[in-house]
PDB file of C-alpha atoms in Angstrom:
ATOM      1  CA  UNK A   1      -9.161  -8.221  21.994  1.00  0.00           C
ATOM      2  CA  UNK A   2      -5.893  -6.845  23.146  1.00  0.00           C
ATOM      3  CA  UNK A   3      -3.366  -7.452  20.450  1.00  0.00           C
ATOM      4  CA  UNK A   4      -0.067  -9.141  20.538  1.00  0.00           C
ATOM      5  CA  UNK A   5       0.363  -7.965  17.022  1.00  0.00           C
ATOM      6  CA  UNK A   6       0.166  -3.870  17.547  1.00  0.00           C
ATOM      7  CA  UNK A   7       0.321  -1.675  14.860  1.00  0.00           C
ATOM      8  CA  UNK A   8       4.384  -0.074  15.278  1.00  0.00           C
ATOM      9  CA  UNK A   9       7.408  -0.259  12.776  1.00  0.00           C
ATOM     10  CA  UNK A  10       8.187  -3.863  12.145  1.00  0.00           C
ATOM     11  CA  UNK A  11      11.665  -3.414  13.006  1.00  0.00           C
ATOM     12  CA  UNK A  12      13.953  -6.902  13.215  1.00  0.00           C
ATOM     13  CA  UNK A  13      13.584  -6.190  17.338  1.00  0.00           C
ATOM     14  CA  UNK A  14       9.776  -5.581  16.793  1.00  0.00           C
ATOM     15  CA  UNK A  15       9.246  -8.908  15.002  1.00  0.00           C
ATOM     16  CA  UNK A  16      11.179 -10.983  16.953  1.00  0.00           C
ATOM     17  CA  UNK A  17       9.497 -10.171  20.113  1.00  0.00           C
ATOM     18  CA  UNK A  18       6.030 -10.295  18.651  1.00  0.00           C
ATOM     19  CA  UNK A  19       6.429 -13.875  17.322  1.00  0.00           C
ATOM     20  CA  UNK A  20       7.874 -15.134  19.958  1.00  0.00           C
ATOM     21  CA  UNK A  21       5.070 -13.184  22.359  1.00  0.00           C
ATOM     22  CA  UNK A  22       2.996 -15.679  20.053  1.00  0.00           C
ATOM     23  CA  UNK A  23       4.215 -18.579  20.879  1.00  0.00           C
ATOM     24  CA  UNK A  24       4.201 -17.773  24.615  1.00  0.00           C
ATOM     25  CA  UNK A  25       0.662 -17.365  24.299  1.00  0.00           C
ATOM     26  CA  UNK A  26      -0.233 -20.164  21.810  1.00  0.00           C
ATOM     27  CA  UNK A  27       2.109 -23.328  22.483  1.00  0.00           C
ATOM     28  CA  UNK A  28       0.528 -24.530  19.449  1.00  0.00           C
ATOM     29  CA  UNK A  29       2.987 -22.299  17.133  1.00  0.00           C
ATOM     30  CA  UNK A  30       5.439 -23.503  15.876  1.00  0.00           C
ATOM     31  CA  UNK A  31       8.295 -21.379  14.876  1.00  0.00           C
ATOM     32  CA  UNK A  32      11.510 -22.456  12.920  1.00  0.00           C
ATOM     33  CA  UNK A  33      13.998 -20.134  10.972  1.00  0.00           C
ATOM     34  CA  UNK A  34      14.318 -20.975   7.048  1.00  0.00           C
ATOM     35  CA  UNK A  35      17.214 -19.389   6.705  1.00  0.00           C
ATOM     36  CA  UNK A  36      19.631 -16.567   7.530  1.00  0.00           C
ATOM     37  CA  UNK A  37      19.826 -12.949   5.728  1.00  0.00           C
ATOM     38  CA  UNK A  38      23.265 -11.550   4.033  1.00  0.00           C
ATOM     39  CA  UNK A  39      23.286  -9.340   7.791  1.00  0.00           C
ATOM     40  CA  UNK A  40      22.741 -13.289   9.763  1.00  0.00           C
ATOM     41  CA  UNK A  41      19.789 -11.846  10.227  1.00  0.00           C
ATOM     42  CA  UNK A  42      17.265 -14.895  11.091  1.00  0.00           C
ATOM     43  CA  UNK A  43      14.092 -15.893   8.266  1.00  0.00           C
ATOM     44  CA  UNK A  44      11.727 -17.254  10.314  1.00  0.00           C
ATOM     45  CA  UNK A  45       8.710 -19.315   9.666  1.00  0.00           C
ATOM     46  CA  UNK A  46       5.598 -19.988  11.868  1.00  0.00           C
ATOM     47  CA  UNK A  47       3.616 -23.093  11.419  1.00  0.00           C
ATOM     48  CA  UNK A  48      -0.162 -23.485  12.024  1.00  0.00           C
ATOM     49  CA  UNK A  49      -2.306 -26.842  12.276  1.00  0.00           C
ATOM     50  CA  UNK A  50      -1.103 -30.023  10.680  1.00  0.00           C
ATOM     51  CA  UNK A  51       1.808 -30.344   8.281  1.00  0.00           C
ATOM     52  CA  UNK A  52      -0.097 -31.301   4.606  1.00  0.00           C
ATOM     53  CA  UNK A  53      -1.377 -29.496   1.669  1.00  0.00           C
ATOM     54  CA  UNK A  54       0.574 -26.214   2.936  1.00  0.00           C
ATOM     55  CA  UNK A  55      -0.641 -22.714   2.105  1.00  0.00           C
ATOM     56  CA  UNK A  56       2.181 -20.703   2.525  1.00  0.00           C
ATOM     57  CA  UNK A  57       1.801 -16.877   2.886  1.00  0.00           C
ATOM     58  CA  UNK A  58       5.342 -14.379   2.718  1.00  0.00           C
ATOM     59  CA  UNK A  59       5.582 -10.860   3.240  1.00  0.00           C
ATOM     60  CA  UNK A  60       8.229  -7.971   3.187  1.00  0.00           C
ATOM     61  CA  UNK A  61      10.227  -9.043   0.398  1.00  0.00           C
ATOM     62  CA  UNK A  62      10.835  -5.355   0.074  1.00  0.00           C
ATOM     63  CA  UNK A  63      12.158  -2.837   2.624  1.00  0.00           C
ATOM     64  CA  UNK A  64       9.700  -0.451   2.488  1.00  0.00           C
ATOM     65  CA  UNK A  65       6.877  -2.672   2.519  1.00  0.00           C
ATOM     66  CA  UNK A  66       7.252  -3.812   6.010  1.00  0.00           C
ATOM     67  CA  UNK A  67       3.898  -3.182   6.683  1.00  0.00           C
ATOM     68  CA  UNK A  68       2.872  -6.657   4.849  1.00  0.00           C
ATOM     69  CA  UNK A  69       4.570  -8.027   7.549  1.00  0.00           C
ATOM     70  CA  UNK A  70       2.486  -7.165  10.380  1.00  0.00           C
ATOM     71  CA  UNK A  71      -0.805  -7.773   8.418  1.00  0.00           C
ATOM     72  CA  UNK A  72       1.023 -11.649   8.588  1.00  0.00           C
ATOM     73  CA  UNK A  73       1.563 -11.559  11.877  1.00  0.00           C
ATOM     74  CA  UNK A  74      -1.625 -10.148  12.512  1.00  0.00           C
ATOM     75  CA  UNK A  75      -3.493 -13.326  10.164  1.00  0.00           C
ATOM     76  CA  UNK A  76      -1.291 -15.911  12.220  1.00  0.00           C
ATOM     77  CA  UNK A  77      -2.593 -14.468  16.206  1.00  0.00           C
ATOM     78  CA  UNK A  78      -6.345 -14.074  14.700  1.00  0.00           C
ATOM     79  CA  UNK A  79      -6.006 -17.673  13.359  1.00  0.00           C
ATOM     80  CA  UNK A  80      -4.311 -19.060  16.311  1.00  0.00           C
ATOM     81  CA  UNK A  81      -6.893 -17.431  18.548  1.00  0.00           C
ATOM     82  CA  UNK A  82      -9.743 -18.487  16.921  1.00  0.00           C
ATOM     83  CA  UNK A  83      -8.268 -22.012  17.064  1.00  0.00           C
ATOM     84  CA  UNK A  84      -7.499 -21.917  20.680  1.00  0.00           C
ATOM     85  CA  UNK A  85     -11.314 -20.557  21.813  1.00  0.00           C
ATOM     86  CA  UNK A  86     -13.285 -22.171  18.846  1.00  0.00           C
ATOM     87  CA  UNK A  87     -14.508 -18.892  17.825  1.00  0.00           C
ATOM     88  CA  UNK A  88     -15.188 -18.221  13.812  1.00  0.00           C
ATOM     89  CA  UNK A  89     -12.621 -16.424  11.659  1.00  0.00           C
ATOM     90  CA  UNK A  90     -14.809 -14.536   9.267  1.00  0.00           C
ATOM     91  CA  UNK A  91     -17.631 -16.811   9.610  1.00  0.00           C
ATOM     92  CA  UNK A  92     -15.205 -19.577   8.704  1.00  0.00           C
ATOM     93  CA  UNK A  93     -15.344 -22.293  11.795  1.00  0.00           C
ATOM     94  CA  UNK A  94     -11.635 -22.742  12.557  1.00  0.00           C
ATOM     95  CA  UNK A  95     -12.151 -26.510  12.832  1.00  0.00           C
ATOM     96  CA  UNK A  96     -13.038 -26.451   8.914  1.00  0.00           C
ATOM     97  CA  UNK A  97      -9.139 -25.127   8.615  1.00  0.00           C
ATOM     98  CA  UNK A  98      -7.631 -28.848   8.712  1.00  0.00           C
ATOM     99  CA  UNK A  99      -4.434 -27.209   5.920  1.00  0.00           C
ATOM    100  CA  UNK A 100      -1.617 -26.441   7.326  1.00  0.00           C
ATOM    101  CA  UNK A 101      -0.508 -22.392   7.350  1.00  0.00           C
ATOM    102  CA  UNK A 102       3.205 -21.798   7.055  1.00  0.00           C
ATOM    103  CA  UNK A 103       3.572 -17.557   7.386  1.00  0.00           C
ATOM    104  CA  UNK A 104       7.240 -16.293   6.604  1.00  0.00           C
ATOM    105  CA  UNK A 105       6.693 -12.600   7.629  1.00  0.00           C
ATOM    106  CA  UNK A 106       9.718 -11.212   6.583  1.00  0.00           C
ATOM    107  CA  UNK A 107      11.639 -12.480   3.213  1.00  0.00           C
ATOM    108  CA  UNK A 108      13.765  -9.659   3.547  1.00  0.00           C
ATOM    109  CA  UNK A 109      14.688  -8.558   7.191  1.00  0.00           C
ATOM    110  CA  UNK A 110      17.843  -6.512   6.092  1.00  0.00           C
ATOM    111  CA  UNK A 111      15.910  -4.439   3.976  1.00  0.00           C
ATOM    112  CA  UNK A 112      13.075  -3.821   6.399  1.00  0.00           C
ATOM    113  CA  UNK A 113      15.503  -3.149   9.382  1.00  0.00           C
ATOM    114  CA  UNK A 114      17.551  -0.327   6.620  1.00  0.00           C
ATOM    115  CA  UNK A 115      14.027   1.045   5.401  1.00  0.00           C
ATOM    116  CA  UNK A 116      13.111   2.216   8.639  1.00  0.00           C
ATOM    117  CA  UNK A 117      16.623   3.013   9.964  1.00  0.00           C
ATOM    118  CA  UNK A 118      19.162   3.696   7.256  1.00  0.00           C
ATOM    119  CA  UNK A 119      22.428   2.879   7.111  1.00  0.00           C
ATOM    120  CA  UNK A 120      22.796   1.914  10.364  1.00  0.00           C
ATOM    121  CA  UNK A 121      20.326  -1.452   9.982  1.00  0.00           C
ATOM    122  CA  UNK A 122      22.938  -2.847   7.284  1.00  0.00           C
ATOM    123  CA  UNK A 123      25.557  -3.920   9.763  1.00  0.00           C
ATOM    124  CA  UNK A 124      29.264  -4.415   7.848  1.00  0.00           C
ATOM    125  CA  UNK A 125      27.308  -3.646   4.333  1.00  0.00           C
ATOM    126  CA  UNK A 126      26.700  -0.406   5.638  1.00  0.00           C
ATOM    127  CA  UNK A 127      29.194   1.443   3.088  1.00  0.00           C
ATOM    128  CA  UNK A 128      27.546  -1.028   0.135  1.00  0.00           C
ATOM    129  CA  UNK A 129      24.284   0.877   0.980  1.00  0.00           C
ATOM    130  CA  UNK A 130      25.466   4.621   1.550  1.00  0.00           C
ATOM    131  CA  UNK A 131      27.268   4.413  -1.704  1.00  0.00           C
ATOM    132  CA  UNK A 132      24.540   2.577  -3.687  1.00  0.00           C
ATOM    133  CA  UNK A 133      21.407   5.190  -1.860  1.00  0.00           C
ATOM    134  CA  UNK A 134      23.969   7.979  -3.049  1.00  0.00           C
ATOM    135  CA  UNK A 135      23.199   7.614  -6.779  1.00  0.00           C
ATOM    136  CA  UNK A 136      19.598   7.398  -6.295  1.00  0.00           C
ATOM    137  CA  UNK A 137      16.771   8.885  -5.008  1.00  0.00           C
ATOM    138  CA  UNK A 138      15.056   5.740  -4.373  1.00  0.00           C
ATOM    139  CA  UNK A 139      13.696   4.824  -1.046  1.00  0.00           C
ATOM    140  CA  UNK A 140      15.725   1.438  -0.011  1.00  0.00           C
ATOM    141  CA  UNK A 141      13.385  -1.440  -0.757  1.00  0.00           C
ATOM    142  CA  UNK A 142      16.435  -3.742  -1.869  1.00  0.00           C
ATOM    143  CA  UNK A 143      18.422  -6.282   0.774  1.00  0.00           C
ATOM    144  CA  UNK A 144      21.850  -5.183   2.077  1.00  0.00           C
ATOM    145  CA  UNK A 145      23.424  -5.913  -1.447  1.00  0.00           C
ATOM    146  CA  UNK A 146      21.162  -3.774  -2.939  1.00  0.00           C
ATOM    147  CA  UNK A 147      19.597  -6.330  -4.779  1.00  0.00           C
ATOM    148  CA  UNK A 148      15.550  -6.340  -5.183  1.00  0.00           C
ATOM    149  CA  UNK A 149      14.653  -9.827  -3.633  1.00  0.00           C
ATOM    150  CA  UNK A 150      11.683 -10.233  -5.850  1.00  0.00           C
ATOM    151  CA  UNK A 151      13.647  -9.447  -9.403  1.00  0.00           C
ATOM    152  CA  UNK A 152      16.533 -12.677  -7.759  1.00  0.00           C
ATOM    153  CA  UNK A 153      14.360 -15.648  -8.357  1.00  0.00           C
ATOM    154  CA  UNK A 154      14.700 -18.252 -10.993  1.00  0.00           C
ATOM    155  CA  UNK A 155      11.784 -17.413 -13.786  1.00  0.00           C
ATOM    156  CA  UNK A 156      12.464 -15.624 -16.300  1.00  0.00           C
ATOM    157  CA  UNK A 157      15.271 -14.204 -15.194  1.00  0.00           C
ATOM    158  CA  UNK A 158      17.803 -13.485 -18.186  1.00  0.00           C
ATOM    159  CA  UNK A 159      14.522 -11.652 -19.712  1.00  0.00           C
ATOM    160  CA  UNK A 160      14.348  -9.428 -16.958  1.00  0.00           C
ATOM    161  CA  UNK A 161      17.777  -8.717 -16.401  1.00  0.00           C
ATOM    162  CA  UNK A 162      18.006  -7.498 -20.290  1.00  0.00           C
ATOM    163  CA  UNK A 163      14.931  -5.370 -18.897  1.00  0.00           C
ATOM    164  CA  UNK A 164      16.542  -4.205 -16.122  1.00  0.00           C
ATOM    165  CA  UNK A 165      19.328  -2.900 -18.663  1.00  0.00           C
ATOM    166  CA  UNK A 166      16.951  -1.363 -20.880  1.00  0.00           C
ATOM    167  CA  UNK A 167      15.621   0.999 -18.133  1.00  0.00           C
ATOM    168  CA  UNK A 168      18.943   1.894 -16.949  1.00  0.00           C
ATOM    169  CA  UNK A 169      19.209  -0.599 -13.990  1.00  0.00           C
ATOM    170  CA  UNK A 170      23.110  -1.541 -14.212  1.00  0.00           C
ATOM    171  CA  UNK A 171      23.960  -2.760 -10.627  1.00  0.00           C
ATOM    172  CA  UNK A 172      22.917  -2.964  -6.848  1.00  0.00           C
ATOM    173  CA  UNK A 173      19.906  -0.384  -6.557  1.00  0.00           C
ATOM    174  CA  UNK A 174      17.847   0.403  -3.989  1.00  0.00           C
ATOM    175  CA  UNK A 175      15.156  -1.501  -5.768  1.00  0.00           C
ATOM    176  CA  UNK A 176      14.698  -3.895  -8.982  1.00  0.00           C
ATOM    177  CA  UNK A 177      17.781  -4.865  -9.536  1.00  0.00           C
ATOM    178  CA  UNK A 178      18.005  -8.723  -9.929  1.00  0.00           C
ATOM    179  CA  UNK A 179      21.640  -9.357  -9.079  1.00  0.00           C
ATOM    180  CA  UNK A 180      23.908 -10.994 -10.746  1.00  0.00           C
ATOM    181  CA  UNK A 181      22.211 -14.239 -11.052  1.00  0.00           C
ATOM    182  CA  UNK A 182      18.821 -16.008 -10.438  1.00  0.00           C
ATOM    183  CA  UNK A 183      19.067 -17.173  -6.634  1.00  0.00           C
ATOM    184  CA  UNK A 184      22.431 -15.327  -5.977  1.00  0.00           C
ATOM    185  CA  UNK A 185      21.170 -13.974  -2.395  1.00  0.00           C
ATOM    186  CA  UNK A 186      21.014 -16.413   0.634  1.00  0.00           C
ATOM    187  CA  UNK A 187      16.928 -14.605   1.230  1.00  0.00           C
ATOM    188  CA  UNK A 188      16.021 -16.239  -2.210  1.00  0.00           C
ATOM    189  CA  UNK A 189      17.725 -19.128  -1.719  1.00  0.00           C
ATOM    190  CA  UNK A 190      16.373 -20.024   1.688  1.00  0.00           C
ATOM    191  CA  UNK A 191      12.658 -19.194   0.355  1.00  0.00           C
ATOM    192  CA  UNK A 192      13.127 -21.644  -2.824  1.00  0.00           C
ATOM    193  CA  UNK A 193      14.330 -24.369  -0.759  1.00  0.00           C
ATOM    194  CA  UNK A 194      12.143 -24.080   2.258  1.00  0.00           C
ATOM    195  CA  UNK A 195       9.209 -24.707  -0.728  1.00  0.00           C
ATOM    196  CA  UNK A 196      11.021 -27.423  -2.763  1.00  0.00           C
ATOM    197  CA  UNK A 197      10.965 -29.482   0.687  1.00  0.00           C
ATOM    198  CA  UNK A 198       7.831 -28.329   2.093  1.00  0.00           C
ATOM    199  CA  UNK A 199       5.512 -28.459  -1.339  1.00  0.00           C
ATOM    200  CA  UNK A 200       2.840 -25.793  -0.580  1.00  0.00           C
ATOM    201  CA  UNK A 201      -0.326 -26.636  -2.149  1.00  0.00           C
ATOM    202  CA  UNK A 202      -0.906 -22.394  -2.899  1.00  0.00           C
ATOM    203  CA  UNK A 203       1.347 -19.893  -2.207  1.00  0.00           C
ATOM    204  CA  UNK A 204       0.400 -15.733  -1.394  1.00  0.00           C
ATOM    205  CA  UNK A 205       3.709 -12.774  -1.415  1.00  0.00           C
ATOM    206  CA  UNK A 206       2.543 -10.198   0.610  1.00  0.00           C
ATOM    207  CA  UNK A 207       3.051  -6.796  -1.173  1.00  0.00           C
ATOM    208  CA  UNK A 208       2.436  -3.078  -1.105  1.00  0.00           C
ATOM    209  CA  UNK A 209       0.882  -1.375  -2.520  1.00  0.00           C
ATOM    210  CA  UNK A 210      -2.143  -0.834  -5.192  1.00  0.00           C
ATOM    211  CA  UNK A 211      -5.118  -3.050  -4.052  1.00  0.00           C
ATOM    212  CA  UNK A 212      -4.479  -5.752  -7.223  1.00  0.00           C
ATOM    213  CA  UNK A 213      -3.874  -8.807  -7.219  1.00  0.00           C
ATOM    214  CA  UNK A 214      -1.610 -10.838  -9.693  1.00  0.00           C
ATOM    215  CA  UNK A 215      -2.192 -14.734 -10.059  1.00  0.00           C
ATOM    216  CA  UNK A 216      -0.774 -16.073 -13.588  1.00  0.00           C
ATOM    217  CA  UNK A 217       2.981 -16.374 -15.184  1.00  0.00           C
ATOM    218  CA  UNK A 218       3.234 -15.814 -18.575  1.00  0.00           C
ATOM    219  CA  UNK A 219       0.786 -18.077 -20.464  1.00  0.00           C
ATOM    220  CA  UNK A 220       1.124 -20.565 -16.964  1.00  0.00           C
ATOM    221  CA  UNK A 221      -2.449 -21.178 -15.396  1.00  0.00           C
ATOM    222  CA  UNK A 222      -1.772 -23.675 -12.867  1.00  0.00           C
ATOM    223  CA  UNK A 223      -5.574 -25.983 -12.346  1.00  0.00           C
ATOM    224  CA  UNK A 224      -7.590 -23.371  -9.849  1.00  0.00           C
ATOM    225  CA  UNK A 225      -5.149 -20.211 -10.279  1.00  0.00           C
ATOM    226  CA  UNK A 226      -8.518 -18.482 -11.831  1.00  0.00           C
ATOM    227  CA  UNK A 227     -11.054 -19.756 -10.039  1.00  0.00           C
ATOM    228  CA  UNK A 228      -8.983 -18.643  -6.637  1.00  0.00           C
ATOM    229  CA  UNK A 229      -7.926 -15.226  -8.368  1.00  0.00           C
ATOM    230  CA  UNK A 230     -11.968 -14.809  -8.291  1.00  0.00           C
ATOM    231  CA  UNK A 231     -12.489 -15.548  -5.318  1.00  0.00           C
ATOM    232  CA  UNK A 232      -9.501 -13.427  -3.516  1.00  0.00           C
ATOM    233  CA  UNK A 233     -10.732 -10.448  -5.659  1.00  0.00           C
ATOM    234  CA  UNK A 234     -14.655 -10.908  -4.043  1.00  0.00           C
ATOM    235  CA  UNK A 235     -13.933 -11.279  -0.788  1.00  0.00           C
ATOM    236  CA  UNK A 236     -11.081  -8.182  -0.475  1.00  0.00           C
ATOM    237  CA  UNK A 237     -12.483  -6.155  -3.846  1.00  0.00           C
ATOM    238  CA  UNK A 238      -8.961  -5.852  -4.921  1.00  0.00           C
ATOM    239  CA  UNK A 239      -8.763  -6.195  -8.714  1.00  0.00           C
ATOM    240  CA  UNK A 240      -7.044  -8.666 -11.088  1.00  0.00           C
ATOM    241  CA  UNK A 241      -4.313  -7.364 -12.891  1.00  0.00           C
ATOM    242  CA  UNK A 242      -1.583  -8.953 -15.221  1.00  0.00           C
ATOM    243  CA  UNK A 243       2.084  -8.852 -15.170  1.00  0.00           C
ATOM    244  CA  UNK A 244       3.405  -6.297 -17.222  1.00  0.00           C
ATOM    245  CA  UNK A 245       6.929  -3.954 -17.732  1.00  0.00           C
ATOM    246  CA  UNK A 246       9.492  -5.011 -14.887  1.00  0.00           C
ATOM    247  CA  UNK A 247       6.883  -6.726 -12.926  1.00  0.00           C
ATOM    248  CA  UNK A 248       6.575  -9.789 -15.971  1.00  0.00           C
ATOM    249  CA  UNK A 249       9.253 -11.786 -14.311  1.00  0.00           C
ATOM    250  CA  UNK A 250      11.937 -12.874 -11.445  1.00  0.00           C
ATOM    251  CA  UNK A 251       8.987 -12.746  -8.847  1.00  0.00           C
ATOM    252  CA  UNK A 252       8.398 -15.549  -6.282  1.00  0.00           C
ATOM    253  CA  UNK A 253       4.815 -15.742  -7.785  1.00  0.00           C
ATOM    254  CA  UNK A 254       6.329 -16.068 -11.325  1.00  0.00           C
ATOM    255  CA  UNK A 255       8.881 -19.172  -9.750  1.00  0.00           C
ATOM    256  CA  UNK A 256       6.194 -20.685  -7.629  1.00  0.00           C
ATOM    257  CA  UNK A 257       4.161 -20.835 -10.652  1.00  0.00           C
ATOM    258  CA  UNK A 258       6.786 -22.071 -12.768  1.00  0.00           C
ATOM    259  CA  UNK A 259       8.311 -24.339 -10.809  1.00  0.00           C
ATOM    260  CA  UNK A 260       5.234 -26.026  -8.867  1.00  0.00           C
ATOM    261  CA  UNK A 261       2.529 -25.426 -11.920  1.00  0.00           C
ATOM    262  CA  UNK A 262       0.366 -24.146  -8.543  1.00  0.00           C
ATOM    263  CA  UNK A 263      -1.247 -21.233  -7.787  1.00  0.00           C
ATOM    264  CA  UNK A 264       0.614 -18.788  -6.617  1.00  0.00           C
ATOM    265  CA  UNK A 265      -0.575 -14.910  -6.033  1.00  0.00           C
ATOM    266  CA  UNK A 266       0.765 -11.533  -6.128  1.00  0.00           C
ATOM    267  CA  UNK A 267      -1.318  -9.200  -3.582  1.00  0.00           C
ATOM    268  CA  UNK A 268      -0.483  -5.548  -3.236  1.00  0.00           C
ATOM    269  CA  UNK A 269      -1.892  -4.510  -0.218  1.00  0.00           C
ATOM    270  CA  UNK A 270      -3.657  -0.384   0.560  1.00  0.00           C
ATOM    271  CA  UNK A 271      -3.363   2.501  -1.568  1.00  0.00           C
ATOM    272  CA  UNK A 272      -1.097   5.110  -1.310  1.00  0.00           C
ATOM    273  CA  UNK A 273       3.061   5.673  -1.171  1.00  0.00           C
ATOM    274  CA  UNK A 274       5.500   3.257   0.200  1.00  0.00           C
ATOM    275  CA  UNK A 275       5.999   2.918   3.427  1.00  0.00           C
ATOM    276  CA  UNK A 276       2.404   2.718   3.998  1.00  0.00           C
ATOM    277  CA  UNK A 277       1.700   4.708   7.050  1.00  0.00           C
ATOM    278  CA  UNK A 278       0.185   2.471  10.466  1.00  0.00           C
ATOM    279  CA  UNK A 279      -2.973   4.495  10.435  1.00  0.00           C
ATOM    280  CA  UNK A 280      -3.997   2.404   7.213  1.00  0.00           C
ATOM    281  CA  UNK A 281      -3.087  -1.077   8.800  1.00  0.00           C
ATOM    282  CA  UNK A 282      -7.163  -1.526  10.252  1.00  0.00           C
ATOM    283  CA  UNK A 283      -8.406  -0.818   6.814  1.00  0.00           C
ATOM    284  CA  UNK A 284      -6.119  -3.305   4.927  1.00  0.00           C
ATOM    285  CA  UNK A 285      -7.050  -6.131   7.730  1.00  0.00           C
ATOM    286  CA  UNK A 286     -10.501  -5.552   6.912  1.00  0.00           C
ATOM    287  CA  UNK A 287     -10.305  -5.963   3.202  1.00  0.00           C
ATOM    288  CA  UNK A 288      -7.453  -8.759   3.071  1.00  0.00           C
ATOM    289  CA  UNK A 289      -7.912 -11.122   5.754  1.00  0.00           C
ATOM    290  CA  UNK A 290     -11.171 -12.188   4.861  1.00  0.00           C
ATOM    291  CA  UNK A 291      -9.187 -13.458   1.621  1.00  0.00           C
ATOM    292  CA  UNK A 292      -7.026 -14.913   4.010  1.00  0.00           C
ATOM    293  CA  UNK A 293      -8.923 -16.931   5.605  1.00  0.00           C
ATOM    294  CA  UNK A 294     -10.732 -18.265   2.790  1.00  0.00           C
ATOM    295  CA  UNK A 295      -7.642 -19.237   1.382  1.00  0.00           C
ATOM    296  CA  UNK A 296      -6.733 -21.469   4.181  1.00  0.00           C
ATOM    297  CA  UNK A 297      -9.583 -23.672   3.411  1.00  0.00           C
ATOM    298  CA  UNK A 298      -9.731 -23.698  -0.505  1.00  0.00           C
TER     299      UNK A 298
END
């Protein structure tokens, strides 16, 4: 099969052109934009198959793990294909898929488009980011603000802050700092709304990296969270981990889970240092979207 999705950097110009190379090919798609990014930078969504009991899947809430977002994009042409021609997915007959799949591939498309190009990808917040990279040696993982998208959203989020503190974390950083508030950048914001009027029946944040997977909140174990978790881990042999240090709240996971009481899952995609390099992407298909596709039926 000759791939829309190819393995390259998933620059803003990249993604654009491959989703929309998508719905060219598969009128089916649909595509909508949840939102805009501090840069106007467009959130989009892509919609598969009928619109109830939602999974939704989002990737690249950090810069420099942009490669989640092509492992999306990847799911959504294998899917769409295999609904077009009939073929399985995985031994999975795509007419057994009757749930919708909603893919956001990029929750953070400032910080993706800076990650792989610096300074220059954070348009008039170009000065916020050369001053804030200068007192760290971080890579940039953080949106144009410098504020780590998954330490913004509403759970737990006072805790964390404190914990940010604690570990030195004082203002915009090139990652896990939670802003000033829960929900204070538009990228959280548009995410939390797009669920609270769409009502996903699971939800998966794409991540990299450390083959784990995270799937509870606290002491928050939403009705088939485990049972799920189980299954994920089997079919990618990823292992189950629990939240712990600066990873316990702020997460999407941890507000999905809170919010919704559904399950919601944390899944850290490869092995290795961040950016994962494209040589790894056929490897990571072959363990994760087999969990993928199972969790587009259960």
């Amino acid at each position: 099969m000759d791939y829309i999705t190819k393995p390259k950097e998933m620059t803003a110009e990249n993604q654009r052109k491959m989703i929309f190379s998508l719905k060219k090919a598969y009128p089916m798609l649909r595509v909508g934009v949840i939102g805009k990014s501090l840069c106007q930078r467009g959130i989009f969504s892509l919609s598969i198959g009928k619109s109830e009991n939602p999974l939704l899947i989002a990737a690249a809430f950090h810069g420099q793990e942009w490669l989640t977002s092509l492992l999306a994009l990847r799911f959504a042409e294998l899917l769409l294909c295999s609904k077009t021609c009939g073929a399985p997915l995985w031994g999975i007959s795509a007419a057994g898929i009757t749930r919708e799949v909603i893919i956001i591939p990029c929750v953070n498309p400032d910080g993706v488009q800076i990650a792989i190009n610096g300074v220059d990808g954070a348009g008039r917040y170009a000065q916020t980011v050369a001053e804030t990279a200068s007192f760290s040696n971080e890579k940039w993982s953080a949106n144009a603000r410098g504020v780590d998208i998954n330490h913004n959203f509403d759970a737990g989020w006072h805790e964390l802050r404190n914990m940010e503190i604690e570990s030195g974390i004082l203002g915009p950083s090139p990652r896990r700092y939670g802003g000033y508030m829960a929900e204070s950048e538009p990228e959280t914001a548009a995410l939390t709304a797009f669920c609270k009027a769409r009502r996903p029946r699971t939800a998966i944040a794409l991540h990299s990296q450390g083959e784990e997977i995270f799937w509870e909140y606290g002491d928050k174990k939403p009705l088939r969270s485990e049972a799920l978790a189980r299954i994920f881990a089997a079919a990618s042999g990823y292992e189950l981990v629990e939240n712990n240090g600066l990873a316990s709240h702020g997460g999407f996971k941890d507000w999905f889970i809170d919010y919704f009481c559904r399950p919601a899952f944390t899944v850290e995609i490869g092995k290795g240092e961040n950016p994962l390099p494209l040589s790894d992407f056929d490897g990571i298909i072959e363990r994760t979207l087999p969990m993928l596709a199972l969790a587009a039926i259960l």
